[in-house]
Amino acid sequence: MFTTTGSRGLYKAPLSKSLLLVLNGLTVMLTLLPQYQQLFVYNLHAVTQQHQVWRLLCGRLVCLDVKDSFCSSLLIYNFRIFERRFGTRKFASFLLGTWCLSALVDFLLAQAFQFLFDYEVEELPAGLLAPVFSLFVPFYLSIPKMPVTQVLGHIQITNKSLVYIVGLQLLTSSPFMWLLALSGLISGGLYHSNFLRLQKILFVPAWVSRIGRYILEPLFSSSQPSSETPLGMGATLDIQRQQRMDLLDQQLLLAQYNEARRNARHQPQAGLLQWTRLFPSLRHRGQNGPPMQPRPQAQTHQSTQPTLDNSPVAEEQVARLVEMGFSRIDALEALRASNNDINMATNFLLQH
């Protein structure tokens, strides 16, 4: 939606779609039936003093504020790229792990705030807020930053700026939302770094994933978008505009990819001196071999020009793309084609 991940809707993101539909549907129902909102209040005092442990489940799933529900839905829709790239089970494990960790961190931060400022935090904003904030950790570490435009000639706007603005809007919506945001960032950092092997302890079992695949996925799965099918007579203008945007995005990326391949073929080797013209390649020099015979001019000229497959690729950039979930072969090919431009390589891999 905001990042350059392609406008593919919720394809291959059934968990994100189910969260958007179910949680927002419950928020609307509670807005229409306010007498039941008390059951979904995230009351820390009731949990600790009255032992109402069930409030940890009800109070940390459904948003009671429409603004919080809207902002968190925008973030979940944007973070659906992690479900596509790493799979539904791993994405669900991350949400489950950070949900459990943030429940503990919420109480620790509330106790620390009471100890420092002598003020007891009784209630916190309700909803799946801490796990949403925890997704900013892999978003910051895994998604590359690409400049989009500049404001006033100095302030740079990137593909991630609007996501941070929505997160800031959610952060300032309630007085103690900062506590949930800090709890989510801490739990997200701990789980993402696999602190104390948390990823081996808090995860979705395989049998639960199979049940969800056979029962829930058919209900919330989205069909694969196709830009080749003709537009139906009953399609709305928004759908037609969206399909045209998809087609234009693909054509633009293909044009950039082809242009990068041509530039990589004709670009001279970096550096002040082109050492390949002064010294032959090690693969063509035999140990104590006879001197090389002169070759025709056309063949010599062809061998001295750098080719796309032999262009050097930074291993650090390959490792970054592999950590994002791409295969090593695809990462190497994309980096060679984009002349080691990791932003262009990531953009191409995400679209294909």
Short mmCIF file of C-alpha atoms in Angstrom, two decimals:
data_model
loop_
_atom_site.label_atom_id
_atom_site.label_comp_id
_atom_site.label_asym_id
_atom_site.label_seq_id
_atom_site.Cartn_x
_atom_site.Cartn_y
_atom_site.Cartn_z
CA MET A 1 0.00 0.00 0.00
CA PHE A 2 2.69 2.47 1.05
CA THR A 3 5.87 0.57 0.31
CA THR A 4 6.91 -0.58 -3.12
CA THR A 5 5.68 -4.08 -2.62
CA GLY A 6 3.19 -4.13 -5.43
CA SER A 7 -0.54 -3.63 -5.30
CA ARG A 8 -1.51 -7.28 -5.01
CA GLY A 9 -4.19 -6.84 -2.37
CA LEU A 10 -4.35 -9.67 0.16
CA TYR A 11 -3.20 -12.42 -2.18
CA LYS A 12 -1.18 -15.04 -0.26
CA ALA A 13 -2.01 -13.30 3.03
CA PRO A 14 -5.01 -15.18 4.51
CA LEU A 15 -4.03 -14.44 8.12
CA SER A 16 -3.79 -10.71 7.48
CA LYS A 17 -7.15 -10.80 5.73
CA SER A 18 -8.78 -12.71 8.59
CA LEU A 19 -7.39 -10.26 11.15
CA LEU A 20 -8.69 -7.31 9.18
CA LEU A 21 -12.17 -8.75 8.68
CA VAL A 22 -12.75 -10.38 12.07
CA LEU A 23 -11.22 -7.75 14.35
CA ASN A 24 -12.74 -4.81 12.51
CA GLY A 25 -16.08 -6.60 12.40
CA LEU A 26 -15.97 -7.06 16.19
CA THR A 27 -15.05 -3.40 16.63
CA VAL A 28 -18.09 -2.33 14.63
CA MET A 29 -20.34 -4.70 16.59
CA LEU A 30 -19.09 -3.35 19.92
CA THR A 31 -19.63 0.19 18.68
CA LEU A 32 -23.25 -0.67 17.93
CA LEU A 33 -23.63 -2.61 21.20
CA PRO A 34 -21.86 -0.49 23.82
CA GLN A 35 -23.25 -2.52 26.72
CA TYR A 36 -20.77 -5.28 25.91
CA GLN A 37 -17.69 -3.08 25.66
CA GLN A 38 -16.89 -3.55 29.34
CA LEU A 39 -15.99 -7.18 28.62
CA PHE A 40 -13.20 -6.11 26.26
CA VAL A 41 -11.57 -3.42 28.40
CA TYR A 42 -7.84 -4.02 28.98
CA ASN A 43 -7.90 -3.46 32.75
CA LEU A 44 -4.60 -4.28 34.44
CA HIS A 45 -6.04 -3.68 37.88
CA ALA A 46 -8.78 -6.25 37.29
CA VAL A 47 -6.22 -8.80 36.10
CA THR A 48 -3.87 -8.40 39.06
CA GLN A 49 -6.28 -7.66 41.89
CA GLN A 50 -9.45 -9.50 40.85
CA HIS A 51 -7.64 -12.27 38.93
CA GLN A 52 -9.68 -11.75 35.78
CA VAL A 53 -7.10 -13.40 33.56
CA TRP A 54 -9.59 -13.68 30.70
CA ARG A 55 -9.20 -9.94 30.16
CA LEU A 56 -5.72 -10.60 28.80
CA LEU A 57 -7.38 -12.37 25.88
CA CYS A 58 -10.40 -10.16 25.33
CA GLY A 59 -8.71 -6.87 26.08
CA ARG A 60 -5.71 -7.50 23.84
CA LEU A 61 -7.52 -8.50 20.65
CA VAL A 62 -10.38 -6.13 19.79
CA CYS A 63 -10.01 -2.35 19.54
CA LEU A 64 -12.71 -0.32 21.26
CA ASP A 65 -11.62 2.92 19.61
CA VAL A 66 -12.45 3.25 15.93
CA LYS A 67 -9.34 5.40 15.31
CA ASP A 68 -7.09 2.73 16.78
CA SER A 69 -8.82 0.07 14.71
CA PHE A 70 -8.39 2.09 11.50
CA CYS A 71 -4.70 2.86 12.04
CA SER A 72 -3.84 -0.68 13.12
CA SER A 73 -5.70 -2.04 10.07
CA LEU A 74 -3.60 0.14 7.77
CA LEU A 75 -0.44 -1.16 9.40
CA ILE A 76 -1.55 -4.80 9.23
CA TYR A 77 -2.40 -4.36 5.56
CA ASN A 78 1.04 -2.92 4.90
CA PHE A 79 2.86 -5.56 6.97
CA ARG A 80 1.17 -8.35 4.99
CA ILE A 81 4.37 -8.50 2.94
CA PHE A 82 5.96 -10.51 5.78
CA GLU A 83 3.24 -13.15 5.52
CA ARG A 84 3.81 -13.40 1.77
CA ARG A 85 7.56 -13.60 2.03
CA PHE A 86 7.99 -15.86 5.09
CA GLY A 87 4.73 -17.83 5.03
CA THR A 88 1.57 -17.76 7.10
CA ARG A 89 2.86 -20.07 9.83
CA LYS A 90 6.01 -18.03 10.50
CA PHE A 91 4.02 -14.80 10.42
CA ALA A 92 1.49 -16.25 12.86
CA SER A 93 4.31 -17.47 15.10
CA PHE A 94 5.75 -13.96 15.21
CA LEU A 95 2.38 -12.47 16.18
CA LEU A 96 1.78 -15.17 18.79
CA GLY A 97 5.25 -14.81 20.28
CA THR A 98 5.12 -11.03 20.48
CA TRP A 99 1.55 -11.16 21.83
CA CYS A 100 2.66 -13.37 24.72
CA LEU A 101 5.85 -11.43 25.39
CA SER A 102 4.13 -8.05 25.28
CA ALA A 103 1.56 -9.22 27.86
CA LEU A 104 4.42 -9.71 30.33
CA VAL A 105 6.22 -6.52 29.28
CA ASP A 106 3.00 -4.51 29.73
CA PHE A 107 2.89 -5.39 33.42
CA LEU A 108 6.59 -4.77 33.90
CA LEU A 109 6.40 -1.33 32.30
CA ALA A 110 3.28 -0.46 34.30
CA GLN A 111 5.03 -1.43 37.53
CA ALA A 112 8.13 0.55 36.53
CA PHE A 113 5.99 3.61 35.75
CA GLN A 114 4.26 3.31 39.13
CA PHE A 115 7.61 2.98 40.91
CA LEU A 116 9.15 6.00 39.15
CA PHE A 117 6.19 8.40 39.10
CA ASP A 118 3.96 7.02 41.88
CA TYR A 119 1.03 6.65 39.48
CA GLU A 120 -0.87 3.40 38.95
CA VAL A 121 -1.78 2.51 35.39
CA GLU A 122 -5.15 0.79 35.63
CA GLU A 123 -6.25 0.60 32.00
CA LEU A 124 -4.47 0.43 28.67
CA PRO A 125 -5.88 0.84 25.14
CA ALA A 126 -7.57 -2.35 23.99
CA GLY A 127 -6.77 -4.21 20.81
CA LEU A 128 -4.03 -6.11 19.00
CA LEU A 129 -1.76 -3.10 19.34
CA ALA A 130 1.49 -4.34 20.86
CA PRO A 131 1.99 -7.08 18.19
CA VAL A 132 1.29 -4.49 15.49
CA PHE A 133 3.97 -2.21 16.93
CA SER A 134 6.33 -5.19 17.15
CA LEU A 135 6.14 -5.60 13.36
CA PHE A 136 8.01 -2.32 13.03
CA VAL A 137 11.17 -4.20 14.09
CA PRO A 138 11.40 -6.48 11.01
CA PHE A 139 10.00 -3.64 8.90
CA TYR A 140 12.90 -1.39 9.92
CA LEU A 141 15.53 -4.11 9.62
CA SER A 142 14.37 -6.02 6.53
CA ILE A 143 12.65 -3.59 4.17
CA PRO A 144 15.13 -1.37 2.29
CA LYS A 145 14.59 2.37 2.25
CA MET A 146 14.05 3.90 -1.19
CA PRO A 147 13.82 7.67 -1.72
CA VAL A 148 10.62 8.80 -3.40
CA THR A 149 10.69 12.59 -3.33
CA GLN A 150 11.92 15.57 -1.35
CA VAL A 151 10.01 18.26 0.52
CA LEU A 152 11.45 21.78 0.59
CA GLY A 153 14.56 20.42 -1.07
CA HIS A 154 15.96 18.96 2.17
CA ILE A 155 13.41 16.62 3.77
CA GLN A 156 13.56 13.27 1.99
CA ILE A 157 10.40 11.19 1.66
CA THR A 158 10.97 7.45 1.28
CA ASN A 159 8.74 4.46 0.62
CA LYS A 160 8.60 3.86 4.40
CA SER A 161 7.75 7.38 5.54
CA LEU A 162 3.96 7.05 5.36
CA VAL A 163 4.07 3.83 7.37
CA TYR A 164 5.96 5.59 10.16
CA ILE A 165 3.48 8.47 10.00
CA VAL A 166 0.56 6.07 10.50
CA GLY A 167 2.44 4.47 13.40
CA LEU A 168 3.00 7.92 14.91
CA GLN A 169 -0.70 8.69 14.54
CA LEU A 170 -1.55 5.47 16.36
CA LEU A 171 1.05 6.29 19.03
CA THR A 172 -0.54 9.65 19.83
CA SER A 173 -4.15 8.46 19.85
CA SER A 174 -4.24 7.60 23.59
CA PRO A 175 -2.34 8.79 26.68
CA PHE A 176 -0.79 5.41 27.49
CA MET A 177 -0.40 4.17 23.92
CA TRP A 178 3.34 4.82 24.25
CA LEU A 179 3.50 2.03 26.85
CA LEU A 180 2.01 -0.48 24.41
CA ALA A 181 4.29 0.79 21.64
CA LEU A 182 7.38 0.38 23.82
CA SER A 183 6.17 -3.04 24.92
CA GLY A 184 5.64 -4.08 21.30
CA LEU A 185 9.06 -2.85 20.18
CA ILE A 186 10.78 -4.65 23.06
CA SER A 187 8.92 -7.91 22.46
CA GLY A 188 9.46 -7.62 18.69
CA GLY A 189 13.18 -7.08 19.17
CA LEU A 190 13.47 -10.03 21.54
CA TYR A 191 11.56 -12.39 19.28
CA HIS A 192 13.22 -11.22 16.07
CA SER A 193 16.69 -11.70 17.60
CA ASN A 194 15.64 -15.14 18.94
CA PHE A 195 16.64 -14.13 22.46
CA LEU A 196 16.83 -17.21 24.71
CA ARG A 197 15.57 -19.27 21.74
CA LEU A 198 12.13 -17.70 21.97
CA GLN A 199 11.33 -18.75 18.41
CA LYS A 200 11.68 -22.38 19.51
CA ILE A 201 9.40 -21.85 22.51
CA LEU A 202 6.65 -19.55 21.24
CA PHE A 203 5.50 -20.73 17.82
CA VAL A 204 2.47 -22.10 16.04
CA PRO A 205 2.59 -25.92 15.94
CA ALA A 206 2.48 -27.70 12.61
CA TRP A 207 -0.84 -29.39 13.37
CA VAL A 208 -2.45 -26.02 14.11
CA SER A 209 -1.08 -24.70 10.83
CA ARG A 210 -2.57 -27.68 8.97
CA ILE A 211 -5.97 -27.11 10.58
CA GLY A 212 -5.87 -23.47 9.60
CA ARG A 213 -4.83 -24.40 6.07
CA TYR A 214 -7.77 -26.73 5.56
CA ILE A 215 -10.46 -24.84 7.50
CA LEU A 216 -9.67 -21.14 7.71
CA GLU A 217 -7.61 -20.57 4.58
CA PRO A 218 -10.46 -21.43 2.15
CA LEU A 219 -12.61 -18.83 3.91
CA PHE A 220 -10.11 -15.98 3.85
CA SER A 221 -7.89 -16.75 0.88
CA SER A 222 -7.85 -14.32 -2.04
CA SER A 223 -7.69 -15.27 -5.68
CA GLN A 224 -4.54 -14.59 -7.63
CA PRO A 225 -4.67 -11.23 -9.40
CA SER A 226 -4.15 -11.33 -13.13
CA SER A 227 -3.47 -8.36 -15.38
CA GLU A 228 -4.05 -10.40 -18.53
CA THR A 229 -7.75 -11.09 -18.07
CA PRO A 230 -10.08 -8.65 -19.80
CA LEU A 231 -12.03 -6.23 -17.68
CA GLY A 232 -15.62 -7.28 -17.14
CA MET A 233 -18.54 -5.05 -18.03
CA GLY A 234 -19.60 -4.94 -14.41
CA ALA A 235 -16.24 -3.92 -13.02
CA THR A 236 -16.16 -0.64 -11.17
CA LEU A 237 -13.92 2.25 -12.07
CA ASP A 238 -11.79 1.64 -8.97
CA ILE A 239 -11.08 -1.95 -9.99
CA GLN A 240 -10.24 -0.89 -13.54
CA ARG A 241 -7.93 1.84 -12.27
CA GLN A 242 -6.24 -0.60 -9.90
CA GLN A 243 -5.65 -3.13 -12.67
CA ARG A 244 -4.20 -0.43 -14.91
CA MET A 245 -1.88 0.62 -12.10
CA ASP A 246 -0.75 -2.99 -11.66
CA LEU A 247 0.00 -3.26 -15.37
CA LEU A 248 1.87 0.04 -15.44
CA ASP A 249 3.91 -0.97 -12.37
CA GLN A 250 4.95 -4.22 -14.01
CA GLN A 251 5.85 -2.49 -17.28
CA LEU A 252 7.86 0.15 -15.44
CA LEU A 253 9.78 -2.45 -13.44
CA LEU A 254 10.49 -4.51 -16.54
CA ALA A 255 11.75 -1.40 -18.32
CA GLN A 256 14.01 -0.54 -15.38
CA TYR A 257 15.27 -4.12 -15.26
CA ASN A 258 16.09 -4.20 -18.98
CA GLU A 259 17.76 -0.80 -18.80
CA ALA A 260 19.85 -1.98 -15.86
CA ARG A 261 20.94 -5.06 -17.80
CA ARG A 262 22.01 -2.90 -20.76
CA ASN A 263 23.89 -0.50 -18.52
CA ALA A 264 25.62 -3.37 -16.75
CA ARG A 265 26.81 -4.77 -20.08
CA HIS A 266 28.24 -1.49 -21.38
CA GLN A 267 29.44 0.08 -18.14
CA PRO A 268 33.26 0.03 -17.82
CA GLN A 269 34.90 -1.59 -14.86
CA ALA A 270 35.04 0.61 -11.77
CA GLY A 271 38.36 2.16 -10.76
CA LEU A 272 41.01 4.41 -12.21
CA LEU A 273 42.66 1.60 -14.14
CA GLN A 274 40.91 -1.25 -15.90
CA TRP A 275 43.11 -4.03 -14.61
CA THR A 276 41.50 -6.70 -16.78
CA ARG A 277 43.02 -5.02 -19.83
CA LEU A 278 46.49 -4.95 -18.27
CA PHE A 279 46.49 -8.47 -16.78
CA PRO A 280 44.65 -11.54 -18.08
CA SER A 281 42.17 -13.35 -15.92
CA LEU A 282 43.51 -16.00 -13.58
CA ARG A 283 41.22 -18.57 -15.15
CA HIS A 284 42.99 -18.11 -18.51
CA ARG A 285 46.56 -18.21 -17.18
CA GLY A 286 48.09 -21.65 -16.89
CA GLN A 287 50.84 -22.28 -14.38
CA ASN A 288 54.22 -22.30 -16.22
CA GLY A 289 52.30 -22.53 -19.47
CA PRO A 290 53.50 -21.36 -22.86
CA PRO A 291 52.93 -17.75 -23.81
CA MET A 292 49.49 -17.00 -25.17
CA GLN A 293 49.16 -16.76 -28.89
CA PRO A 294 47.74 -13.53 -30.29
CA ARG A 295 44.05 -13.74 -31.07
CA PRO A 296 42.00 -11.91 -33.64
CA GLN A 297 41.11 -8.35 -32.78
CA ALA A 298 37.36 -8.93 -32.58
CA GLN A 299 37.76 -11.87 -30.21
CA THR A 300 40.17 -9.95 -27.96
CA HIS A 301 37.79 -7.03 -27.78
CA GLN A 302 34.95 -9.33 -26.81
CA SER A 303 36.88 -10.94 -23.97
CA THR A 304 37.91 -7.65 -22.40
CA GLN A 305 34.41 -6.28 -22.06
CA PRO A 306 32.71 -7.09 -18.75
CA THR A 307 29.68 -9.30 -19.02
CA LEU A 308 26.64 -9.45 -16.83
CA ASP A 309 27.30 -12.90 -15.41
CA ASN A 310 30.90 -12.10 -14.39
CA SER A 311 30.23 -8.74 -12.77
CA PRO A 312 31.24 -8.70 -9.09
CA VAL A 313 28.47 -8.85 -6.51
CA ALA A 314 28.87 -7.70 -2.92
CA GLU A 315 28.40 -10.67 -0.63
CA GLU A 316 26.91 -8.44 2.06
CA GLN A 317 24.09 -7.39 -0.26
CA VAL A 318 23.49 -11.02 -1.27
CA ALA A 319 23.24 -11.94 2.42
CA ARG A 320 20.70 -9.15 3.02
CA LEU A 321 18.48 -10.40 0.20
CA VAL A 322 18.78 -14.00 1.41
CA GLU A 323 17.74 -12.89 4.90
CA MET A 324 14.64 -11.31 3.38
CA GLY A 325 13.62 -14.73 2.06
CA PHE A 326 14.90 -14.73 -1.51
CA SER A 327 17.00 -17.56 -2.88
CA ARG A 328 20.69 -17.01 -3.40
CA ILE A 329 20.43 -17.59 -7.17
CA ASP A 330 17.67 -15.01 -7.57
CA ALA A 331 19.55 -12.55 -5.38
CA LEU A 332 22.72 -12.91 -7.44
CA GLU A 333 20.85 -12.51 -10.72
CA ALA A 334 18.93 -9.44 -9.51
CA LEU A 335 22.06 -7.74 -8.14
CA ARG A 336 23.99 -8.39 -11.34
CA ALA A 337 21.13 -7.09 -13.43
CA SER A 338 20.75 -3.94 -11.30
CA ASN A 339 24.51 -3.26 -11.16
CA ASN A 340 24.64 -3.95 -7.42
CA ASP A 341 21.77 -1.55 -6.66
CA ILE A 342 20.09 -3.36 -3.76
CA ASN A 343 16.99 -1.15 -3.84
CA MET A 344 16.32 -1.89 -7.52
CA ALA A 345 17.13 -5.59 -6.99
CA THR A 346 14.71 -5.83 -4.04
CA ASN A 347 12.04 -4.00 -6.00
CA PHE A 348 12.34 -6.45 -8.88
CA LEU A 349 12.34 -9.56 -6.66
CA LEU A 350 9.27 -8.43 -4.76
CA GLN A 351 7.36 -7.94 -8.01
CA HIS A 352 8.41 -11.32 -9.44
#
